[in-house]
Short mmCIF file of C-alpha atoms in Angstrom, two decimals:
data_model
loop_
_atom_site.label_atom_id
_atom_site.label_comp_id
_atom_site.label_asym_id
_atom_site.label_seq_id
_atom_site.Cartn_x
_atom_site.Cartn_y
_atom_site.Cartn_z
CA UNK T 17 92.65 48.27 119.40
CA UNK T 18 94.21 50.35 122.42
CA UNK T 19 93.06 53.40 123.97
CA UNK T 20 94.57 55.73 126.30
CA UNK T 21 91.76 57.12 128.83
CA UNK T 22 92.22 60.20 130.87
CA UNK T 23 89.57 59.46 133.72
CA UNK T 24 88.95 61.95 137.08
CA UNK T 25 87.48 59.78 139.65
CA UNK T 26 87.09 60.09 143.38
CA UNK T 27 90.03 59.28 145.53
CA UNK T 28 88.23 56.86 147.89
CA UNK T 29 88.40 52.75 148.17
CA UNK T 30 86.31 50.97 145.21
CA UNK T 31 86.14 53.55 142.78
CA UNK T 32 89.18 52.02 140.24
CA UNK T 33 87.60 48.80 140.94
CA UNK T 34 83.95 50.14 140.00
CA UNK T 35 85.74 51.69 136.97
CA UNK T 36 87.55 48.70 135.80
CA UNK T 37 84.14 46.47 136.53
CA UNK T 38 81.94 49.63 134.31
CA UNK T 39 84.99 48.95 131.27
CA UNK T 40 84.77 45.53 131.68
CA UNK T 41 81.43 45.49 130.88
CA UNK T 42 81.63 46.81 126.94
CA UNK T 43 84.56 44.58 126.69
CA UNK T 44 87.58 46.73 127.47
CA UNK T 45 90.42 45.15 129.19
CA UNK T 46 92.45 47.45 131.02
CA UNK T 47 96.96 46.97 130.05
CA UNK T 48 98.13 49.40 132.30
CA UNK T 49 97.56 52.30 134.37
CA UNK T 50 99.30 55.70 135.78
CA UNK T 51 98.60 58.24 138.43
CA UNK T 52 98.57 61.43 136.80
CA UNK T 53 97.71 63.75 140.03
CA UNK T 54 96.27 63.17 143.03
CA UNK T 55 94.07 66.25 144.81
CA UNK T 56 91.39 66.79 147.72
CA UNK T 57 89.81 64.31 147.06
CA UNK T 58 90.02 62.88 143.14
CA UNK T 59 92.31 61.28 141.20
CA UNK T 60 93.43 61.73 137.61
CA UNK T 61 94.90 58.38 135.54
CA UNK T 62 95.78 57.22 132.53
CA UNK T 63 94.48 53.65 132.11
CA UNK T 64 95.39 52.06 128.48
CA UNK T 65 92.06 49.63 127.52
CA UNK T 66 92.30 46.98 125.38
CA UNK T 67 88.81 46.83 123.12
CA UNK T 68 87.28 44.58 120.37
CA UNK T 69 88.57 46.40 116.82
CA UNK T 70 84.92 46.95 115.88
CA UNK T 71 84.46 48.81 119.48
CA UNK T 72 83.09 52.44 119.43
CA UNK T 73 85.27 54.76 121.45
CA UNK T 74 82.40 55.99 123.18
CA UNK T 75 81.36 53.20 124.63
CA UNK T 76 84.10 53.71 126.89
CA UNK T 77 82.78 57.13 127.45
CA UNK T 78 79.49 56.13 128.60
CA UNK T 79 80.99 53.11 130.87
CA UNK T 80 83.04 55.44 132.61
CA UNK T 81 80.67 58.16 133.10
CA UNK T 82 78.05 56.16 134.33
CA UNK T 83 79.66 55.82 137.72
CA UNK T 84 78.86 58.41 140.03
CA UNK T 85 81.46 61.44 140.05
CA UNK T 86 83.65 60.01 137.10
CA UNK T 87 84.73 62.08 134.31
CA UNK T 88 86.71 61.17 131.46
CA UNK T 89 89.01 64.03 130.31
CA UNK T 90 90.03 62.70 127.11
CA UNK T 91 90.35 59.48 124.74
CA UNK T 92 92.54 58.81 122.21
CA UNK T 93 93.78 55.92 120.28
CA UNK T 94 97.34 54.60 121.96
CA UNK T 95 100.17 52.65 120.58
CA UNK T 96 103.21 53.57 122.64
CA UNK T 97 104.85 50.30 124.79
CA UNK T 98 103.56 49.58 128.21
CA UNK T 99 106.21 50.17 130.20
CA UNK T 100 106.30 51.11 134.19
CA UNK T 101 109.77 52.58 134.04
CA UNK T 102 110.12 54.20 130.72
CA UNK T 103 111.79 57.35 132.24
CA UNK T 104 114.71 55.60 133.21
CA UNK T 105 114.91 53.28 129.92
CA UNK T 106 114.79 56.88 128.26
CA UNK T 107 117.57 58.43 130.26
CA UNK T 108 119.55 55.12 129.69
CA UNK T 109 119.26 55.26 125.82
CA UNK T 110 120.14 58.87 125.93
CA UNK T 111 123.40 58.15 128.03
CA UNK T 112 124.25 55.16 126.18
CA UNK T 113 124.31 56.78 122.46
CA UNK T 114 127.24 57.79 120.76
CA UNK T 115 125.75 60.19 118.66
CA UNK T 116 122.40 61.84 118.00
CA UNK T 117 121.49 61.87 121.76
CA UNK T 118 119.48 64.97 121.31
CA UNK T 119 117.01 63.32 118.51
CA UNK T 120 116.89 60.14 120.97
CA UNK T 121 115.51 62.24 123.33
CA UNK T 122 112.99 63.79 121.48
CA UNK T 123 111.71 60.40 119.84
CA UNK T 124 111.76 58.70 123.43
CA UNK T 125 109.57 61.92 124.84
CA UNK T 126 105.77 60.96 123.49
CA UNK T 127 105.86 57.71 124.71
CA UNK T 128 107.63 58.39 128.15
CA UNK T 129 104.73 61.75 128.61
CA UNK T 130 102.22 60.22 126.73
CA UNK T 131 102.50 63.43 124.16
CA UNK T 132 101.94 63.46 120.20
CA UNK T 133 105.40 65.46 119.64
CA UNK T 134 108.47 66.98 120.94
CA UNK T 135 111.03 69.58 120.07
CA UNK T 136 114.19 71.48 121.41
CA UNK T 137 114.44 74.77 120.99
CA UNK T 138 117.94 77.00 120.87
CA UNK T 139 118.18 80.89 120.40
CA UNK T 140 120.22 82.44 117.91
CA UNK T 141 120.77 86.22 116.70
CA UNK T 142 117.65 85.65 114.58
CA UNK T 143 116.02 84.40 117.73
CA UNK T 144 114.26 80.95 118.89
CA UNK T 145 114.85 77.71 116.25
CA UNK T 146 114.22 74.22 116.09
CA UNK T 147 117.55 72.08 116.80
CA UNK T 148 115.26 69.15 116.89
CA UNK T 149 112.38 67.25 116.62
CA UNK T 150 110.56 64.35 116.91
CA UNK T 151 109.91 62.16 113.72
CA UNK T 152 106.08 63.31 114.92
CA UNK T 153 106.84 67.00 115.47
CA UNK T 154 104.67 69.40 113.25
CA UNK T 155 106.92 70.63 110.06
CA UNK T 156 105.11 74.04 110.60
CA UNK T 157 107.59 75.84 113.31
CA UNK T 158 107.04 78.79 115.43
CA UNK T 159 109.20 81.50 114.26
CA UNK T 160 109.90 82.82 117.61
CA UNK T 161 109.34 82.24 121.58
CA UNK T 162 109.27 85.11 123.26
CA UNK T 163 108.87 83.06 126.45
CA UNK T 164 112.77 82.03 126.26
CA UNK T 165 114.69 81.92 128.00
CA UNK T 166 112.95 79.94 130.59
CA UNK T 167 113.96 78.78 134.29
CA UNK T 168 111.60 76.04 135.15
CA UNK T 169 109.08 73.71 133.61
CA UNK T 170 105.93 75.52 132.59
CA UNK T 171 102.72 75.32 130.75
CA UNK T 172 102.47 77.59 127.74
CA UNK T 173 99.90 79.56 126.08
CA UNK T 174 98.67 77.46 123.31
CA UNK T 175 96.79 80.32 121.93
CA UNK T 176 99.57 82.99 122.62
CA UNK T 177 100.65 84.92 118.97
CA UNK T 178 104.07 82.66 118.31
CA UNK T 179 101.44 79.56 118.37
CA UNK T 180 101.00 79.01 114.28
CA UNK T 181 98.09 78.88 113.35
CA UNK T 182 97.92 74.91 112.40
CA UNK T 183 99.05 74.29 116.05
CA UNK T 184 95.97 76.12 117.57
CA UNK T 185 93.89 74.48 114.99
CA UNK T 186 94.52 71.29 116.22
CA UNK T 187 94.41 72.72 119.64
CA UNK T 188 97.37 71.32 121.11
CA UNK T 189 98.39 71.76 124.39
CA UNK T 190 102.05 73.09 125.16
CA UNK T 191 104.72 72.85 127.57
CA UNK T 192 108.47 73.43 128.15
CA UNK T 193 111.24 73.03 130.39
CA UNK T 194 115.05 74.26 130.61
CA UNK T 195 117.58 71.57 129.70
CA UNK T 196 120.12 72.69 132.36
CA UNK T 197 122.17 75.77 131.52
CA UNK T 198 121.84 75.03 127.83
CA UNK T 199 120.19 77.85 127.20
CA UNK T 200 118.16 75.64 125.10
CA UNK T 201 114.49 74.24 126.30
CA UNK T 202 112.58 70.89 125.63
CA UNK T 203 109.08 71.66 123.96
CA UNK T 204 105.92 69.02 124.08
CA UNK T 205 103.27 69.50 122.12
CA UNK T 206 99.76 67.21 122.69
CA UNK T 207 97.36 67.97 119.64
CA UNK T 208 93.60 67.58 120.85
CA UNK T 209 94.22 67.35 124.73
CA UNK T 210 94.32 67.13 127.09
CA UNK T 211 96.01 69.96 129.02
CA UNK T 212 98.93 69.48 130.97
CA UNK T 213 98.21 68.94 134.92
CA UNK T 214 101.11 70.37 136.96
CA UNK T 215 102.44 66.56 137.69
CA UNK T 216 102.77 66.28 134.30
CA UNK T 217 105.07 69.70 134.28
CA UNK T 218 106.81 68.81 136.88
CA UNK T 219 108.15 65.35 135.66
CA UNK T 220 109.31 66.80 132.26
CA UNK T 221 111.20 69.31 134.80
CA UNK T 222 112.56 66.58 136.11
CA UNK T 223 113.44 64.76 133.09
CA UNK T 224 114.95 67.64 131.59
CA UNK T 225 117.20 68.39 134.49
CA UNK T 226 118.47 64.69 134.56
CA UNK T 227 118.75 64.36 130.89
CA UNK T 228 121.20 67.87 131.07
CA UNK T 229 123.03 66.33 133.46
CA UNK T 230 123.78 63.16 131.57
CA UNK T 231 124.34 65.32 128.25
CA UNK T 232 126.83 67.34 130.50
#
């Protein structure tokens, strides 16, 4: 069983190895791990852990927190591919396909971001719609964004009125960016957390821009 931990820890020498010795000691092995941010002094990463299938999830929890200044930001079960350079794979697939780039785009997107869903969103004379989605994305659509057109990658308002209501009860975390001069915007959604840290935002930016230059 594989988990994906969120962990805030302080940037200094010793603390990944103190976390990786705290894991190791409820018999997690950690697969892989990602900067997510770096600040004045902490770190945020996503470390995928490797437990026993009869392992409580908590365990980890405790493990983690026990070390001085360590906070885990969120846990959830994980079973994307380990990969170090899935952004380019992504924007390689994308070029390479004949046909149905868009919805290879959107299927690549939760395991590249580490998301439960994604979306791309067009407006029309009746206003935003779903070109779109993810074999993940929520069937439940937002009947309109007043937030497009957008021009740059932001965070939105998960509890904003256009959320529905399903989306906010599964409080998931939103965020968008312009594919190019499209006109038409690349949506994540991550149900249950955690929020998007403005590293995050900024590489879908940047994967949106590159993707709308390869869709030319």
């Amino acid at each position: 069983m594989s988990y994906l931990l969120r962990v805030q820890l302080p940037d200094r020498p010793g603390s990944l190895g103190a976390l990786a010795l705290a894991l190791g000691t409820v018999g997690a092995d950690i697969l892989s791990l990602d900067v997510v941010e770096r600040g004045a002094g902490f770190a945020v990463d996503d470390l995928v852990v490797e437990v026993a299938p009869n392992a409580l999830p908590d365990t980890l929890i405790t493990a983690a927190e026990g070390i001085p200044d360590v906070h885990v930001d969120s846990i959830r079960p994980y079973s994307g591919l380990l990969d170090t350079h899935r952004e380019l794979e992504l924007i390689d697939q994308v070029a390479g396909a004949r046909d149905d780039r868009l919805q290879i785009l959107v299927d690549g997107i939760p395991r590249v971001l580490r998301v439960g869903w994604s979306t791309i969103l067009d407006s029309g004379p009746q206003g935003a719609y779903r070109v779109v989605g993810s074999q993940s994305a929520p069937q439940t659509q937002a009947s309109s964004a007043p937030w497009m057109p957008l021009d740059k990658p932001t965070v939105l308002d998960p509890d904003g009125d256009w959320v529905p209501q399903i989306w906010r009860d599964m409080d998931t975390k939103l965020a968008a960016a312009p594919l190019g001069n499209t006109g038409k915007v690349l949506m994540l959604g991550r149900p249950g957390g955690p929020g998007f840290r403005p590293s995050e935002v900024a590489r879908l930016g940047y994967l949106a821009g590159i993707v709308a230059t390869v869709l030319g």
